[in-house]
Coordinates of C-alpha atoms in Angstrom, one line a residue:
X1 CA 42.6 5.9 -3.6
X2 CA 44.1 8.7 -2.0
X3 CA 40.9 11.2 -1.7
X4 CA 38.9 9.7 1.1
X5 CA 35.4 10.7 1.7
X6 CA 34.6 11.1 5.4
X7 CA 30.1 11.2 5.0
X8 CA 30.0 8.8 7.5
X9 CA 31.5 11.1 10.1
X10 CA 29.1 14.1 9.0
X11 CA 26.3 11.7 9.4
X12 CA 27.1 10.5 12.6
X13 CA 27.3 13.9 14.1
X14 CA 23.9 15.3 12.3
X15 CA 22.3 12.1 13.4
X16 CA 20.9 11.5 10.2
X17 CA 20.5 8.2 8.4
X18 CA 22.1 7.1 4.8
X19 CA 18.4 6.8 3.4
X20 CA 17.4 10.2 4.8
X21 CA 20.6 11.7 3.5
X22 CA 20.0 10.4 -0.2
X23 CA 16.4 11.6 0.1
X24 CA 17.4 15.4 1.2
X25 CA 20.0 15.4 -1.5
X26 CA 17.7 13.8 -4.5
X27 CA 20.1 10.5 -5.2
X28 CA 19.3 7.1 -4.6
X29 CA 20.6 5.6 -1.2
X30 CA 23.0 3.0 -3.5
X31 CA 24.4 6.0 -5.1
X32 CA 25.4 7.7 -2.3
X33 CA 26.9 4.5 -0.6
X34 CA 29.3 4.1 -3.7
X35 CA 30.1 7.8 -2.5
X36 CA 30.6 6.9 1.2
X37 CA 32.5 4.0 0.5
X38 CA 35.0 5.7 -1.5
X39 CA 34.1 3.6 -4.6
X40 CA 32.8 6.6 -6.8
X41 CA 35.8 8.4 -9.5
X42 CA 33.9 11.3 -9.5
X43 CA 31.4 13.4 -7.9
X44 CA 29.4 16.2 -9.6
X45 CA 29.5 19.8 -7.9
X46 CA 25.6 19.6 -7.3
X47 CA 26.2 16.4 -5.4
X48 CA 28.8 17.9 -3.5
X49 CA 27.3 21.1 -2.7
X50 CA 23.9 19.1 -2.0
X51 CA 25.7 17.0 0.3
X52 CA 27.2 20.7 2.0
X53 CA 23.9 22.3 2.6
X54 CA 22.3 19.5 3.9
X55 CA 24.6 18.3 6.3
X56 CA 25.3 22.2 7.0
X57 CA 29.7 22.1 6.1
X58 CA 32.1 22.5 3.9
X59 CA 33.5 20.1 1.0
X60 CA 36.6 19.9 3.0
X61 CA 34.4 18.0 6.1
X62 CA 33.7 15.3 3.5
X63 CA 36.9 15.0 1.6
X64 CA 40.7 14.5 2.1
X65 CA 43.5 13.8 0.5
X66 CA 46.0 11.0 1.8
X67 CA 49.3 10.3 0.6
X68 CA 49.1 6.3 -0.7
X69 CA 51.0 5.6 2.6
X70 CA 48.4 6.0 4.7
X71 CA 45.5 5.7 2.6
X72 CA 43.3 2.8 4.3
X73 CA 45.0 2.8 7.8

């Protein structure tokens, strides 16, 4: 898929855990892995701008596009 979802880096820098994440944000932790995985086709804007206040950035610090020449590289 060319949108990839880079949560793991935002939670690597806040130092916070998936579980923590889900709890902050009000979804369940398998929810939000099908997000960090890149397995999800869509994300609501509540999500999104849950996941932005929480982990203090913008929607662009947790998704980018990729052409599907690089996508998975």
């Amino acid at each position: 898929m060319p949108i990839a979802v880079d949560i793991d880096v935002m939670l690597a820098r806040r130092k916070m855990s998936v579980g923590e994440l889900a709890d902050r944000i009000g979804i369940t932790p398998a929810n939000l892995a099908v997000l960090k995985n890149g397995r999800a086709k869509a994300v609501r804007f509540t999500t999104l701008a849950a996941l932005c206040e929480v982990l203090k950035c913008q929607p662009g610090d947790l998704l980018r596009w990729e052409t599907e020449d690089t996508a998975g590289e």
